[in-house]
PDB file of C-alpha atoms in Angstrom:
ATOM      1  CA  MET A   1      73.465 165.418 -84.650  1.00  0.00           C
ATOM      2  CA  LEU A   2      72.863 162.093 -86.351  1.00  0.00           C
ATOM      3  CA  PRO A   3      75.909 159.911 -86.905  1.00  0.00           C
ATOM      4  CA  ALA A   4      77.582 160.232 -90.267  1.00  0.00           C
ATOM      5  CA  GLU A   5      78.651 156.696 -90.394  1.00  0.00           C
ATOM      6  CA  LEU A   6      76.807 153.342 -89.863  1.00  0.00           C
ATOM      7  CA  PRO A   7      77.902 151.918 -86.559  1.00  0.00           C
ATOM      8  CA  ASN A   8      78.220 148.237 -85.701  1.00  0.00           C
ATOM      9  CA  LEU A   9      75.792 147.333 -82.846  1.00  0.00           C
ATOM     10  CA  GLY A  10      75.340 144.031 -81.064  1.00  0.00           C
ATOM     11  CA  ASP A  11      74.404 142.070 -78.031  1.00  0.00           C
ATOM     12  CA  GLY A  12      76.868 139.237 -78.288  1.00  0.00           C
ATOM     13  CA  ARG A  13      74.601 136.941 -80.289  1.00  0.00           C
ATOM     14  CA  VAL A  14      73.159 139.323 -82.850  1.00  0.00           C
ATOM     15  CA  THR A  15      75.148 142.066 -84.664  1.00  0.00           C
ATOM     16  CA  LEU A  16      73.799 144.919 -86.848  1.00  0.00           C
ATOM     17  CA  ARG A  17      76.384 145.988 -89.481  1.00  0.00           C
ATOM     18  CA  ALA A  18      76.661 147.248 -92.954  1.00  0.00           C
ATOM     19  CA  PHE A  19      75.849 145.042 -95.867  1.00  0.00           C
ATOM     20  CA  VAL A  20      78.840 143.471 -97.722  1.00  0.00           C
ATOM     21  CA  ASN A  21      78.912 141.823-101.091  1.00  0.00           C
ATOM     22  CA  ASP A  22      79.381 138.432 -99.376  1.00  0.00           C
ATOM     23  CA  ASP A  23      75.694 138.802 -98.252  1.00  0.00           C
ATOM     24  CA  VAL A  24      74.536 138.306-101.797  1.00  0.00           C
ATOM     25  CA  ASP A  25      73.347 134.755-101.447  1.00  0.00           C
ATOM     26  CA  LEU A  26      71.138 135.660 -98.602  1.00  0.00           C
ATOM     27  CA  VAL A  27      69.478 138.470-100.586  1.00  0.00           C
ATOM     28  CA  ARG A  28      68.921 136.121-103.557  1.00  0.00           C
ATOM     29  CA  SER A  29      67.371 133.560-101.291  1.00  0.00           C
ATOM     30  CA  VAL A  30      64.643 135.812 -99.995  1.00  0.00           C
ATOM     31  CA  ALA A  31      63.524 136.664-103.511  1.00  0.00           C
ATOM     32  CA  ARG A  32      61.442 133.566-103.304  1.00  0.00           C
ATOM     33  CA  ASP A  33      59.641 134.567-100.196  1.00  0.00           C
ATOM     34  CA  PRO A  34      55.997 135.548-100.900  1.00  0.00           C
ATOM     35  CA  LEU A  35      56.012 138.791 -98.894  1.00  0.00           C
ATOM     36  CA  ILE A  36      59.616 140.307 -98.654  1.00  0.00           C
ATOM     37  CA  PRO A  37      59.859 141.526-102.206  1.00  0.00           C
ATOM     38  CA  LEU A  38      56.269 142.945-101.966  1.00  0.00           C
ATOM     39  CA  ILE A  39      56.999 145.144 -98.982  1.00  0.00           C
ATOM     40  CA  THR A  40      60.728 145.944 -99.424  1.00  0.00           C
ATOM     41  CA  THR A  41      63.085 146.786-102.239  1.00  0.00           C
ATOM     42  CA  VAL A  42      64.570 143.313-102.328  1.00  0.00           C
ATOM     43  CA  PRO A  43      64.569 142.258-106.045  1.00  0.00           C
ATOM     44  CA  ALA A  44      62.136 139.498-106.924  1.00  0.00           C
ATOM     45  CA  SER A  45      64.317 138.255-109.778  1.00  0.00           C
ATOM     46  CA  GLY A  46      66.800 136.522-107.422  1.00  0.00           C
ATOM     47  CA  SER A  47      69.564 137.320-109.889  1.00  0.00           C
ATOM     48  CA  HIS A  48      73.157 137.760-108.666  1.00  0.00           C
ATOM     49  CA  ASP A  49      73.488 141.280-110.266  1.00  0.00           C
ATOM     50  CA  ASP A  50      70.258 142.596-108.816  1.00  0.00           C
ATOM     51  CA  ALA A  51      71.153 141.304-105.424  1.00  0.00           C
ATOM     52  CA  LEU A  52      74.386 143.191-105.623  1.00  0.00           C
ATOM     53  CA  SER A  53      72.566 146.290-106.641  1.00  0.00           C
ATOM     54  CA  TYR A  54      70.335 145.962-103.582  1.00  0.00           C
ATOM     55  CA  ILE A  55      73.265 145.810-101.387  1.00  0.00           C
ATOM     56  CA  ALA A  56      74.818 148.919-102.971  1.00  0.00           C
ATOM     57  CA  CYS A  57      71.481 150.657-102.497  1.00  0.00           C
ATOM     58  CA  GLN A  58      71.557 149.906 -98.768  1.00  0.00           C
ATOM     59  CA  HIS A  59      74.842 151.904 -98.509  1.00  0.00           C
ATOM     60  CA  GLU A  60      73.328 154.837-100.520  1.00  0.00           C
ATOM     61  CA  ARG A  61      70.543 155.233 -97.930  1.00  0.00           C
ATOM     62  CA  LEU A  62      72.862 156.842 -95.432  1.00  0.00           C
ATOM     63  CA  ARG A  63      74.543 158.981 -98.012  1.00  0.00           C
ATOM     64  CA  THR A  64      71.187 160.372 -99.244  1.00  0.00           C
ATOM     65  CA  GLY A  65      69.849 160.926 -95.755  1.00  0.00           C
ATOM     66  CA  ALA A  66      67.074 158.245 -96.085  1.00  0.00           C
ATOM     67  CA  GLY A  67      68.248 156.393 -93.022  1.00  0.00           C
ATOM     68  CA  TYR A  68      70.485 153.615 -91.610  1.00  0.00           C
ATOM     69  CA  SER A  69      70.168 150.123 -93.271  1.00  0.00           C
ATOM     70  CA  PHE A  70      71.772 147.238 -91.268  1.00  0.00           C
ATOM     71  CA  ALA A  71      72.365 143.678 -92.199  1.00  0.00           C
ATOM     72  CA  ILE A  72      71.200 141.456 -89.219  1.00  0.00           C
ATOM     73  CA  THR A  73      73.895 138.840 -88.657  1.00  0.00           C
ATOM     74  CA  ASP A  74      74.130 135.927 -86.228  1.00  0.00           C
ATOM     75  CA  GLN A  75      77.049 134.980 -83.964  1.00  0.00           C
ATOM     76  CA  HIS A  76      79.004 133.645 -86.973  1.00  0.00           C
ATOM     77  CA  ASP A  77      78.567 136.870 -88.982  1.00  0.00           C
ATOM     78  CA  GLN A  78      76.146 135.224 -91.363  1.00  0.00           C
ATOM     79  CA  CYS A  79      73.668 137.664 -92.723  1.00  0.00           C
ATOM     80  CA  ILE A  80      70.068 136.645 -91.860  1.00  0.00           C
ATOM     81  CA  GLY A  81      67.980 139.679 -92.537  1.00  0.00           C
ATOM     82  CA  ASN A  82      67.707 143.389 -92.598  1.00  0.00           C
ATOM     83  CA  ILE A  83      66.586 146.214 -90.188  1.00  0.00           C
ATOM     84  CA  GLY A  84      66.569 149.962 -90.725  1.00  0.00           C
ATOM     85  CA  LEU A  85      66.173 153.273 -89.037  1.00  0.00           C
ATOM     86  CA  TRP A  86      64.272 155.503 -91.437  1.00  0.00           C
ATOM     87  CA  LEU A  87      64.494 159.264 -91.316  1.00  0.00           C
ATOM     88  CA  SER A  88      61.955 160.808 -93.635  1.00  0.00           C
ATOM     89  CA  SER A  89      60.162 162.625 -90.675  1.00  0.00           C
ATOM     90  CA  ILE A  90      63.248 163.231 -88.603  1.00  0.00           C
ATOM     91  CA  HIS A  91      62.566 166.968 -88.770  1.00  0.00           C
ATOM     92  CA  GLN A  92      59.559 166.352 -86.555  1.00  0.00           C
ATOM     93  CA  GLY A  93      61.604 164.161 -84.153  1.00  0.00           C
ATOM     94  CA  ARG A  94      60.119 160.957 -85.621  1.00  0.00           C
ATOM     95  CA  ALA A  95      61.964 157.967 -87.131  1.00  0.00           C
ATOM     96  CA  SER A  96      60.538 154.609 -88.193  1.00  0.00           C
ATOM     97  CA  THR A  97      61.923 151.124 -88.353  1.00  0.00           C
ATOM     98  CA  GLY A  98      61.183 147.929 -90.230  1.00  0.00           C
ATOM     99  CA  TYR A  99      62.814 144.501 -90.597  1.00  0.00           C
ATOM    100  CA  TRP A 100      62.786 141.210 -92.370  1.00  0.00           C
ATOM    101  CA  LEU A 101      64.381 137.833 -91.665  1.00  0.00           C
ATOM    102  CA  ALA A 102      65.018 135.087 -94.094  1.00  0.00           C
ATOM    103  CA  PRO A 103      62.450 132.231 -93.454  1.00  0.00           C
ATOM    104  CA  ALA A 104      65.143 129.735 -92.225  1.00  0.00           C
ATOM    105  CA  PHE A 105      65.902 132.062 -89.278  1.00  0.00           C
ATOM    106  CA  ARG A 106      62.532 132.963 -88.023  1.00  0.00           C
ATOM    107  CA  GLY A 107      61.243 131.829 -84.622  1.00  0.00           C
ATOM    108  CA  ARG A 108      64.674 131.878 -82.974  1.00  0.00           C
ATOM    109  CA  GLY A 109      64.487 135.251 -81.299  1.00  0.00           C
ATOM    110  CA  TYR A 110      66.682 137.019 -83.880  1.00  0.00           C
ATOM    111  CA  ALA A 111      64.046 139.617 -84.705  1.00  0.00           C
ATOM    112  CA  LYS A 112      63.435 140.486 -81.084  1.00  0.00           C
ATOM    113  CA  ARG A 113      67.110 140.901 -80.519  1.00  0.00           C
ATOM    114  CA  ALA A 114      67.636 142.978 -83.515  1.00  0.00           C
ATOM    115  CA  LEU A 115      64.780 145.292 -82.872  1.00  0.00           C
ATOM    116  CA  ALA A 116      65.886 145.693 -79.195  1.00  0.00           C
ATOM    117  CA  ILE A 117      69.385 146.650 -80.276  1.00  0.00           C
ATOM    118  CA  LEU A 118      68.179 149.138 -82.855  1.00  0.00           C
ATOM    119  CA  SER A 119      65.670 150.648 -80.542  1.00  0.00           C
ATOM    120  CA  GLY A 120      68.111 151.022 -77.774  1.00  0.00           C
ATOM    121  CA  TRP A 121      70.577 152.746 -80.090  1.00  0.00           C
ATOM    122  CA  ALA A 122      67.860 155.075 -81.524  1.00  0.00           C
ATOM    123  CA  GLU A 123      67.017 156.226 -78.010  1.00  0.00           C
ATOM    124  CA  THR A 124      70.545 157.456 -77.739  1.00  0.00           C
ATOM    125  CA  LEU A 125      70.163 159.852 -80.726  1.00  0.00           C
ATOM    126  CA  GLU A 126      68.907 163.265 -79.559  1.00  0.00           C
ATOM    127  CA  ASP A 127      67.033 163.845 -82.886  1.00  0.00           C
ATOM    128  CA  VAL A 128      64.854 160.829 -82.342  1.00  0.00           C
ATOM    129  CA  ALA A 129      62.121 161.395 -79.808  1.00  0.00           C
ATOM    130  CA  ARG A 130      59.658 158.933 -81.190  1.00  0.00           C
ATOM    131  CA  LEU A 131      60.218 155.582 -83.080  1.00  0.00           C
ATOM    132  CA  GLU A 132      57.419 154.256 -85.193  1.00  0.00           C
ATOM    133  CA  LEU A 133      56.692 150.704 -86.606  1.00  0.00           C
ATOM    134  CA  TYR A 134      53.871 149.567 -88.858  1.00  0.00           C
ATOM    135  CA  VAL A 135      52.756 146.066 -88.871  1.00  0.00           C
ATOM    136  CA  GLU A 136      49.919 144.148 -90.717  1.00  0.00           C
ATOM    137  CA  PRO A 137      47.215 142.942 -88.200  1.00  0.00           C
ATOM    138  CA  TRP A 138      47.728 139.264 -89.298  1.00  0.00           C
ATOM    139  CA  ASN A 139      51.373 139.403 -88.622  1.00  0.00           C
ATOM    140  CA  GLU A 140      51.135 138.487 -84.859  1.00  0.00           C
ATOM    141  CA  ALA A 141      54.738 137.255 -84.620  1.00  0.00           C
ATOM    142  CA  SER A 142      55.982 140.690 -85.723  1.00  0.00           C
ATOM    143  CA  TRP A 143      53.810 142.796 -83.537  1.00  0.00           C
ATOM    144  CA  ARG A 144      54.342 140.577 -80.482  1.00  0.00           C
ATOM    145  CA  CYS A 145      58.043 141.181 -81.142  1.00  0.00           C
ATOM    146  CA  ALA A 146      57.456 144.922 -81.110  1.00  0.00           C
ATOM    147  CA  GLU A 147      55.496 144.744 -77.835  1.00  0.00           C
ATOM    148  CA  ALA A 148      58.305 142.693 -76.257  1.00  0.00           C
ATOM    149  CA  CYS A 149      60.639 145.466 -77.267  1.00  0.00           C
ATOM    150  CA  GLY A 150      58.718 148.264 -75.504  1.00  0.00           C
ATOM    151  CA  PHE A 151      56.602 149.416 -78.426  1.00  0.00           C
ATOM    152  CA  GLU A 152      53.004 150.254 -77.681  1.00  0.00           C
ATOM    153  CA  ARG A 153      50.124 149.880 -80.116  1.00  0.00           C
ATOM    154  CA  GLU A 154      48.421 153.300 -80.757  1.00  0.00           C
ATOM    155  CA  GLY A 155      45.758 152.165 -83.237  1.00  0.00           C
ATOM    156  CA  LEU A 156      44.722 150.861 -86.659  1.00  0.00           C
ATOM    157  CA  LEU A 157      45.616 152.752 -89.799  1.00  0.00           C
ATOM    158  CA  ARG A 158      43.028 151.838 -92.395  1.00  0.00           C
ATOM    159  CA  SER A 159      44.170 151.363 -96.047  1.00  0.00           C
ATOM    160  CA  TRP A 160      47.652 152.647 -95.052  1.00  0.00           C
ATOM    161  CA  GLN A 161      49.936 150.983 -97.533  1.00  0.00           C
ATOM    162  CA  GLN A 162      49.939 149.429-100.992  1.00  0.00           C
ATOM    163  CA  VAL A 163      51.048 145.753-100.746  1.00  0.00           C
ATOM    164  CA  GLY A 164      51.132 144.214-104.097  1.00  0.00           C
ATOM    165  CA  ASP A 165      47.795 144.748-105.695  1.00  0.00           C
ATOM    166  CA  SER A 166      45.926 145.658-102.428  1.00  0.00           C
ATOM    167  CA  ARG A 167      45.697 148.451 -99.889  1.00  0.00           C
ATOM    168  CA  LYS A 168      46.506 147.040 -96.440  1.00  0.00           C
ATOM    169  CA  ASP A 169      45.632 148.198 -92.895  1.00  0.00           C
ATOM    170  CA  MET A 170      48.518 148.559 -90.517  1.00  0.00           C
ATOM    171  CA  PHE A 171      48.755 148.575 -86.609  1.00  0.00           C
ATOM    172  CA  MET A 172      50.669 151.671 -85.705  1.00  0.00           C
ATOM    173  CA  TYR A 173      53.224 151.085 -82.924  1.00  0.00           C
ATOM    174  CA  SER A 174      55.474 153.580 -81.283  1.00  0.00           C
ATOM    175  CA  ARG A 175      58.362 153.685 -78.738  1.00  0.00           C
ATOM    176  CA  ILE A 176      58.882 156.975 -76.958  1.00  0.00           C
ATOM    177  CA  ARG A 177      62.120 158.103 -75.414  1.00  0.00           C
ATOM    178  CA  VAL A 178      61.513 158.241 -71.547  1.00  0.00           C
ATOM    179  CA  ASP A 179      61.975 161.682 -69.976  1.00  0.00           C
ATOM    180  CA  GLU A 180      63.120 160.405 -66.536  1.00  0.00           C
ATOM    181  CA  SER A 181      62.941 163.843 -64.755  1.00  0.00           C
ATOM    182  CA  ALA A 182      59.345 164.483 -65.983  1.00  0.00           C
ATOM    183  CA  GLN A 183      58.360 160.922 -64.960  1.00  0.00           C
ATOM    184  CA  ALA A 184      59.927 161.421 -61.689  1.00  0.00           C
ATOM    185  CA  GLU A 185      57.913 164.609 -61.087  1.00  0.00           C
ATOM    186  CA  ALA A 186      54.649 162.875 -62.149  1.00  0.00           C
ATOM    187  CA  SER A 187      55.423 160.029 -59.720  1.00  0.00           C
ATOM    188  CA  LEU A 188      56.162 162.361 -56.899  1.00  0.00           C
ATOM    189  CA  GLY A 189      53.054 164.331 -57.471  1.00  0.00           C
ATOM    190  CA  ALA A 190      50.874 161.162 -57.403  1.00  0.00           C
ATOM    191  CA  ALA A 191      52.621 159.840 -54.297  1.00  0.00           C
ATOM    192  CA  ALA A 192      52.377 163.266 -52.637  1.00  0.00           C
ATOM    193  CA  ALA A 193      48.525 163.509 -53.237  1.00  0.00           C
ATOM    194  CA  THR A 194      48.129 160.028 -51.792  1.00  0.00           C
ATOM    195  CA  SER A 195      50.083 160.744 -48.661  1.00  0.00           C
ATOM    196  CA  ARG A 196      48.537 164.229 -48.214  1.00  0.00           C
ATOM    197  CA  SER A 197      52.003 165.771 -47.920  1.00  0.00           C
ATOM    198  CA  ARG A 198      52.704 169.317 -49.216  1.00  0.00           C
ATOM    199  CA  PRO A 199      55.442 168.932 -51.871  1.00  0.00           C
ATOM    200  CA  VAL A 200      56.888 172.299 -52.601  1.00  0.00           C
ATOM    201  CA  ARG A 201      60.285 171.652 -54.244  1.00  0.00           C
ATOM    202  CA  ALA A 202      62.223 168.901 -55.957  1.00  0.00           C
ATOM    203  CA  LEU A 203      65.193 167.508 -54.139  1.00  0.00           C
ATOM    204  CA  ARG A 204      67.821 165.264 -55.715  1.00  0.00           C
ATOM    205  CA  LEU A 205      68.505 162.575 -53.066  1.00  0.00           C
ATOM    206  CA  GLY A 206      70.822 160.210 -54.681  1.00  0.00           C
ATOM    207  CA  GLY A 207      73.047 159.200 -57.581  1.00  0.00           C
ATOM    208  CA  ASP A 208      73.511 156.314 -59.979  1.00  0.00           C
ATOM    209  CA  ALA A 209      74.508 152.819 -58.791  1.00  0.00           C
ATOM    210  CA  SER A 210      75.215 149.659 -60.548  1.00  0.00           C
ATOM    211  CA  PRO A 211      75.317 146.776 -58.165  1.00  0.00           C
ATOM    212  CA  ARG A 212      77.865 144.254 -59.239  1.00  0.00           C
ATOM    213  CA  GLY A 213      76.488 140.832 -60.273  1.00  0.00           C
ATOM    214  CA  THR A 214      72.996 142.090 -61.084  1.00  0.00           C
ATOM    215  CA  ASN A 215      70.956 143.179 -64.060  1.00  0.00           C
ATOM    216  CA  VAL A 216      70.285 146.574 -62.547  1.00  0.00           C
ATOM    217  CA  ASP A 217      71.857 149.190 -64.784  1.00  0.00           C
ATOM    218  CA  GLY A 218      71.254 152.127 -62.399  1.00  0.00           C
ATOM    219  CA  ILE A 219      69.175 153.525 -59.676  1.00  0.00           C
ATOM    220  CA  ARG A 220      68.106 157.131 -59.563  1.00  0.00           C
ATOM    221  CA  ARG A 221      66.051 158.690 -56.854  1.00  0.00           C
ATOM    222  CA  TRP A 222      64.205 161.985 -56.595  1.00  0.00           C
ATOM    223  CA  GLY A 223      62.247 163.426 -53.730  1.00  0.00           C
ATOM    224  CA  ARG A 224      60.053 166.255 -52.787  1.00  0.00           C
ATOM    225  CA  ARG A 225      60.036 167.543 -49.146  1.00  0.00           C
ATOM    226  CA  SER A 226      57.714 169.686 -47.159  1.00  0.00           C
ATOM    227  CA  GLN A 227      58.785 172.960 -45.715  1.00  0.00           C
ATOM    228  CA  ASP A 228      57.485 171.790 -42.292  1.00  0.00           C
ATOM    229  CA  GLY A 229      61.091 170.862 -41.283  1.00  0.00           C
ATOM    230  CA  PRO A 230      62.406 167.777 -39.664  1.00  0.00           C
ATOM    231  CA  GLY A 231      59.841 164.945 -39.087  1.00  0.00           C
ATOM    232  CA  ALA A 232      57.624 166.219 -42.017  1.00  0.00           C
ATOM    233  CA  PRO A 233      56.633 163.904 -44.846  1.00  0.00           C
ATOM    234  CA  CYS A 234      59.109 163.411 -47.626  1.00  0.00           C
ATOM    235  CA  THR A 235      57.874 161.846 -50.854  1.00  0.00           C
ATOM    236  CA  THR A 236      60.470 159.959 -52.973  1.00  0.00           C
ATOM    237  CA  ALA A 237      60.335 158.298 -56.405  1.00  0.00           C
ATOM    238  CA  ILE A 238      62.909 155.757 -57.320  1.00  0.00           C
ATOM    239  CA  PHE A 239      63.826 154.787 -60.822  1.00  0.00           C
ATOM    240  CA  VAL A 240      65.378 151.387 -61.403  1.00  0.00           C
ATOM    241  CA  HIS A 241      66.853 150.471 -64.768  1.00  0.00           C
ATOM    242  CA  ILE A 242      66.892 146.706 -65.275  1.00  0.00           C
ATOM    243  CA  ARG A 243      68.551 145.097 -68.342  1.00  0.00           C
ATOM    244  CA  ASP A 244      67.225 141.824 -69.708  1.00  0.00           C
ATOM    245  CA  SER A 245      70.324 139.799 -70.134  1.00  0.00           C
ATOM    246  CA  ARG A 246      68.920 137.792 -73.054  1.00  0.00           C
ATOM    247  CA  THR A 247      67.536 140.539 -75.140  1.00  0.00           C
ATOM    248  CA  GLY A 248      69.420 143.700 -73.861  1.00  0.00           C
ATOM    249  CA  LEU A 249      66.064 145.518 -73.497  1.00  0.00           C
ATOM    250  CA  ARG A 250      66.036 148.060 -70.758  1.00  0.00           C
ATOM    251  CA  ILE A 251      63.023 148.162 -68.464  1.00  0.00           C
ATOM    252  CA  LEU A 252      62.268 151.327 -66.534  1.00  0.00           C
ATOM    253  CA  SER A 253      60.533 150.744 -63.211  1.00  0.00           C
ATOM    254  CA  THR A 254      59.318 153.381 -60.822  1.00  0.00           C
ATOM    255  CA  PHE A 255      57.852 153.394 -57.407  1.00  0.00           C
ATOM    256  CA  GLY A 256      57.282 155.919 -54.683  1.00  0.00           C
ATOM    257  CA  HIS A 257      56.959 156.120 -50.921  1.00  0.00           C
ATOM    258  CA  THR A 258      56.644 158.630 -48.215  1.00  0.00           C
ATOM    259  CA  ALA A 259      59.120 158.857 -45.348  1.00  0.00           C
ATOM    260  CA  ARG A 260      59.999 161.306 -42.709  1.00  0.00           C
ATOM    261  CA  LEU A 261      62.849 163.805 -42.789  1.00  0.00           C
ATOM    262  CA  ASN A 262      65.724 162.823 -40.482  1.00  0.00           C
ATOM    263  CA  ALA A 263      66.123 165.354 -37.852  1.00  0.00           C
ATOM    264  CA  ALA A 264      69.769 164.667 -37.434  1.00  0.00           C
ATOM    265  CA  THR A 265      70.657 164.940 -41.067  1.00  0.00           C
ATOM    266  CA  PRO A 266      68.476 167.414 -42.953  1.00  0.00           C
ATOM    267  CA  GLY A 267      67.933 166.388 -46.539  1.00  0.00           C
ATOM    268  CA  THR A 268      68.028 162.561 -45.894  1.00  0.00           C
ATOM    269  CA  THR A 269      65.195 160.324 -45.305  1.00  0.00           C
ATOM    270  CA  THR A 270      64.472 157.361 -42.939  1.00  0.00           C
TER     271      THR A 270
END
């Protein structure tokens, strides 16, 4: 079930929180940006009252089921932009995201941090199997940010969106929640084929570990073993979760190897 309240999310440098009325000056300032009012609901008037109405609208998005709209703030709790998780296709397991930053805060890594935080949170929501992002091809900074946060480009959507007076093409990016057990089986199958072993059943060989003083979040290991008994090939796949200490992005690394069953301790490998 999706959260009924907007959470506070952060990585120590960037925080995603609800908009407050004190953010009004930031909203007014981006009204002068040539793009933000065209592709968002930020009012182009720049008036105080319109900016407050925009802030109130962000709170309504959760109540109406449209999604979660966060203010992006720096370490001093200064609002610097907006990012959202949008739910129009959540019945299909799909959500989308989009973000903007005030011009004065671009090029400092804030967008990457905000997108990494939101994407990591979205992965914890059972309803969200796929997170989508649409970026105009000319906006290299934005699509490189998406790629750095684990999004993959799937193709070009021609004439996808009205922006101002023109129809614009968009790159389609997505980030899929990793099914570790399925990926383990795939890795084991590939390793088994390479080693010519005869894998017949999955064997859970280890648990989680979080070595102190490292960036490794956890290690999981799965294996397949032959029915040939001690000394037979045993193929294992190892998952290592590594967290980037700067961005908070989790990287899933996998590798496999073939070992021999230990005759003295069945079910272990050497």
